[in-house]
Coordinates of C-alpha atoms in Angstrom, one line a residue:
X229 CA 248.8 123.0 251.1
X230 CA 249.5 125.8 248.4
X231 CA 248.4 124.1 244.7
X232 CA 252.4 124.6 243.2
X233 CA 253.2 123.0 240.2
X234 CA 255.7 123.2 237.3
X235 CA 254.4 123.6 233.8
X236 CA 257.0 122.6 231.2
X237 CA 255.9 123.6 227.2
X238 CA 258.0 122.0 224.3
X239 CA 256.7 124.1 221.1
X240 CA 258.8 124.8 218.0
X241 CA 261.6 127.1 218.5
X242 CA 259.9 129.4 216.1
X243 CA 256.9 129.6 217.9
X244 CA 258.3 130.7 221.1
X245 CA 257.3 134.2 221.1
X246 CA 253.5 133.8 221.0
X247 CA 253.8 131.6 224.2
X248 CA 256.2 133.5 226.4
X249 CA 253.6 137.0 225.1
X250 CA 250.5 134.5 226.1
X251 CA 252.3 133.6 229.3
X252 CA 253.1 137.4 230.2
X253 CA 249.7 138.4 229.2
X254 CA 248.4 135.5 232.1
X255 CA 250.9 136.9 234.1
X256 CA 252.8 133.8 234.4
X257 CA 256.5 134.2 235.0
X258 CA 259.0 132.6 232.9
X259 CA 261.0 130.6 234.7
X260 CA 263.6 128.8 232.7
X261 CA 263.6 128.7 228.9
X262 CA 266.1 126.2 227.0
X263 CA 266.6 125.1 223.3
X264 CA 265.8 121.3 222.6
X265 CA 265.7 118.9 220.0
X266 CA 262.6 116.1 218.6
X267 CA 263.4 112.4 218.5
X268 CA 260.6 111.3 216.9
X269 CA 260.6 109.0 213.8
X270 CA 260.4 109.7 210.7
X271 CA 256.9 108.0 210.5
X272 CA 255.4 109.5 213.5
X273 CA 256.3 113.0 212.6
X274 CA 254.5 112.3 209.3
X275 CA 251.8 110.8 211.5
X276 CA 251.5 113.9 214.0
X277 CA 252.1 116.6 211.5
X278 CA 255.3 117.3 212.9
X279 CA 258.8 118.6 211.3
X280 CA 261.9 117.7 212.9
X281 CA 263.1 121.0 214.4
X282 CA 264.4 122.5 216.8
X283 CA 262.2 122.9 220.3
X284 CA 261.9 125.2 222.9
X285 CA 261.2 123.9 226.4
X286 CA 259.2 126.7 228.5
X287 CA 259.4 126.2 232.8
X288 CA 257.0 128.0 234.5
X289 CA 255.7 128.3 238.6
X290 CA 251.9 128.3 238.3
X291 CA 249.2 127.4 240.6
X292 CA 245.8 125.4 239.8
X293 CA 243.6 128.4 238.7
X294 CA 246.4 130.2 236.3
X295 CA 246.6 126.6 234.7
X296 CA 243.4 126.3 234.1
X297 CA 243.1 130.1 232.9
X298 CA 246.2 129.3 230.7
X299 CA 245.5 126.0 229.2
X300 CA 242.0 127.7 227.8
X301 CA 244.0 130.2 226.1
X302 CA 246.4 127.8 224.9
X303 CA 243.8 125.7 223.3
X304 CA 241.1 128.8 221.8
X305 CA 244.1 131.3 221.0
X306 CA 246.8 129.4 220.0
X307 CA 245.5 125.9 219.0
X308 CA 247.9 124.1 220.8
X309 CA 245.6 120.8 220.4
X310 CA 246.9 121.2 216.6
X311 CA 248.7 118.2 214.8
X312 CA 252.2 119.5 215.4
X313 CA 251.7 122.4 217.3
X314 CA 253.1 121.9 221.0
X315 CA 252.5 119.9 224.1
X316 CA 252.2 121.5 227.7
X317 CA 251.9 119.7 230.7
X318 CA 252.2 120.1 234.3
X319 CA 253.6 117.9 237.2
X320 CA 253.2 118.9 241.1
X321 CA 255.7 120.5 242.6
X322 CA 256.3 120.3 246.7
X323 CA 257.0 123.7 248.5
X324 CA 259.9 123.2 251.4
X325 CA 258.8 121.1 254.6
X326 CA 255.2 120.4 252.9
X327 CA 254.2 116.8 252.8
X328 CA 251.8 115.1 250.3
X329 CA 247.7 114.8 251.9
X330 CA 246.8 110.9 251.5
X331 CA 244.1 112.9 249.1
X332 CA 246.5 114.4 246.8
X333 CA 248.5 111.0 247.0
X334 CA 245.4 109.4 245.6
X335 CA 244.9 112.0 243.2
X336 CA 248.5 111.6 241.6
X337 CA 248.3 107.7 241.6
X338 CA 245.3 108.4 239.0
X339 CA 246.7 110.0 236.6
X340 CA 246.3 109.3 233.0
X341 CA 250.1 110.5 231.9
X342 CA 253.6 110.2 233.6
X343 CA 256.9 112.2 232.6
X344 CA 259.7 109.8 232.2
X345 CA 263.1 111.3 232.4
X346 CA 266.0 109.5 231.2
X347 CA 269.9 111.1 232.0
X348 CA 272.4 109.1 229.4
X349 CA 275.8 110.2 228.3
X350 CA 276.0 112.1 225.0
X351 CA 276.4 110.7 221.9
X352 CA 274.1 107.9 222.6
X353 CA 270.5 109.2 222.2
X354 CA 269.3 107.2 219.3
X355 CA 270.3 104.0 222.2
X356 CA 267.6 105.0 224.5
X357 CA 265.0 106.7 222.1
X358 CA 265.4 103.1 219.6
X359 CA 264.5 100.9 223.0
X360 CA 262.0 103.4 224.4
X361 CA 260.0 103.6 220.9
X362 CA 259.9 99.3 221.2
X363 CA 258.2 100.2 224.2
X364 CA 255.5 102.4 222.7
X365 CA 257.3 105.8 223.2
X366 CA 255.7 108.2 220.2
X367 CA 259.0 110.4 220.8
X368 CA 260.4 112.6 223.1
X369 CA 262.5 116.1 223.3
X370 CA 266.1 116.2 224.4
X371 CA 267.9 118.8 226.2
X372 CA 271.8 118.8 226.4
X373 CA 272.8 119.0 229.8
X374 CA 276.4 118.6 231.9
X375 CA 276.6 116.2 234.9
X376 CA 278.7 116.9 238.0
X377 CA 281.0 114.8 240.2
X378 CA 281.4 112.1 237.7
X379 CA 284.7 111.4 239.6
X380 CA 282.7 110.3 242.3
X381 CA 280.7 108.0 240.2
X382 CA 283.8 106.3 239.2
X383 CA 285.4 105.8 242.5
X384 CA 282.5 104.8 244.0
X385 CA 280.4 102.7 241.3
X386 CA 283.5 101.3 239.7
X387 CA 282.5 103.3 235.8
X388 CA 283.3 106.3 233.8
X389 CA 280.6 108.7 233.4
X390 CA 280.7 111.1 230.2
X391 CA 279.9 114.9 232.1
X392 CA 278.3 115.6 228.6
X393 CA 274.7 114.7 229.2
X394 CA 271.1 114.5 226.9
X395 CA 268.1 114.7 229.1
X396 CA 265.4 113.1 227.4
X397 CA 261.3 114.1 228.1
X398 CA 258.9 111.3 227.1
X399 CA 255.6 112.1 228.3
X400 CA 253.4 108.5 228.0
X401 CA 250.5 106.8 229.0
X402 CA 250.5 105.6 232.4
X403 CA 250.3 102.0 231.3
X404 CA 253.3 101.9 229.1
X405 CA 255.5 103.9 231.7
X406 CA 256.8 100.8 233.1
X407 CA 257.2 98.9 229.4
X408 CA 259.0 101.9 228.4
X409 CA 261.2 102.4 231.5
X410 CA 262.5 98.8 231.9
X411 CA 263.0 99.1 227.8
X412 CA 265.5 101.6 228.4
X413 CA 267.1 100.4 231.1
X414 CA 267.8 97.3 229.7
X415 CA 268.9 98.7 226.0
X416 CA 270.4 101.6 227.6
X417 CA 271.5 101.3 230.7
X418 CA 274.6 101.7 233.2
X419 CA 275.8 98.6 231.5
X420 CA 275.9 100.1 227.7
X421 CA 277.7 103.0 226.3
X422 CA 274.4 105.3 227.0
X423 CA 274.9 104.9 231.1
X424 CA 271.3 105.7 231.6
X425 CA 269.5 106.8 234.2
X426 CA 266.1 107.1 234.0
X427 CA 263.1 108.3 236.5
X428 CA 258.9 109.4 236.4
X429 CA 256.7 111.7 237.4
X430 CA 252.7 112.1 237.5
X431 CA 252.0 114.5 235.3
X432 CA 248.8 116.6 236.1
X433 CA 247.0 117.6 233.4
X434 CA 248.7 118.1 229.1
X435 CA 247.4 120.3 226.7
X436 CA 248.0 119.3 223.1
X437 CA 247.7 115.7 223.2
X438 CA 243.5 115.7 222.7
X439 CA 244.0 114.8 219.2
X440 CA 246.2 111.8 219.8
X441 CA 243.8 110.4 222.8
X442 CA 240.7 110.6 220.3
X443 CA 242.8 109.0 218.1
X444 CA 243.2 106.1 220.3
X445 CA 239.6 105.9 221.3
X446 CA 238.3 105.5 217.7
X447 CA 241.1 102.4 217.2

């Protein structure tokens, strides 16, 4: 089974240009870039060292070894393990027809973080984020999206779906996934104005949240 995985970055818009010229330099291909936006507290951007500002999300195709080339250079060079500096993580990604090895099954149900991706309709972000944060959620970074074949949603499941979408990225300790999750859909979900969806993934391995696990160990 080849080792695919997708490695998503959320730095400062500002910042984008050292990482796409690292990247290039590792000869990793850019996938996908997109412009997102914090929703962290006031507090806890105080707390990380963070502004509120505008993000840049970063996709990128890699395998096993250019992660672990990559994540080295992402710590020494650029000091992404910095209060405010970035988060990169990645999450496994299944080639057409391949199936999951029992091994690697095992592997993902031990991981330490999880991606949790919540869909709701615009306009309503502050819904989800205040119930996710009552959960535990440090923040998250949204990306404006637009949703297709809402007129099927409404036929079928009886509402009206906004096409206007925010795509919200929390990535959380495993053990508050489920807190979190059942947070939002509760606060947020199909029955509220947000119409949420929301969904996880393992996620691999993260660079840039050292400082906040050491944090959490000296507590």
């Amino acid at each position: 089974m080849s080792d695919v995985y997708i490695m998503t970055t959320i730095i400062d818009r500002k910042n984008s240009k050292k990482y796409i010229d690292l990247y290039k330099k590792d000869k990793l291909e850019v996938m996908y870039t997109t412009l997102g936006e914090g929703t962290a507290r006031g507090d806890i951007l105080d707390y990380l060292g963070l502004e509120a500002s505008e993000k840049m999300v970063i996709f990128n195709f890699v395998q096993q070894r250019d992660w672990m080339l990559t994540k080295k250079d992402l710590q020494r060079k650029l000091q992404i393990d910095a209060p405010g500096e970035g988060i990169a993580f990645l999450v496994q990604f299944l080639l057409d027809r391949q199936k999951l090895p029992e091994s690697e099954e095992s592997t993902l149900k031990d991981t330490t973080y999880e991606l949790i991706v919540a869909i709701a309709d615009q306009g309503n972000l502050e819904m989800v984020m205040d119930a996710a944060r009552g959960a535990g959620a440090y923040g998250g970074t949204v990306i404006h999206a637009k949703g297709t074949g809402m007129e099927y949603a409404e036929k079928y499941l009886g509402v009206t779906i906004a096409a206007e979408k925010a795509m919200i990225f929390i990535v959380t300790k495993k053990d508050q996934k489920n807190s979190i999750m059942k947070a939002i859909m509760e606060q947020a979900g199909m029955q509220t104005p947000a119409k949420t969806i929301v969904f996880s993934l393992p996620v691999t391995d993260t660079a840039g949240l050292r400082l906040v696990d050491l944090d959490e160990e000296n507590e």
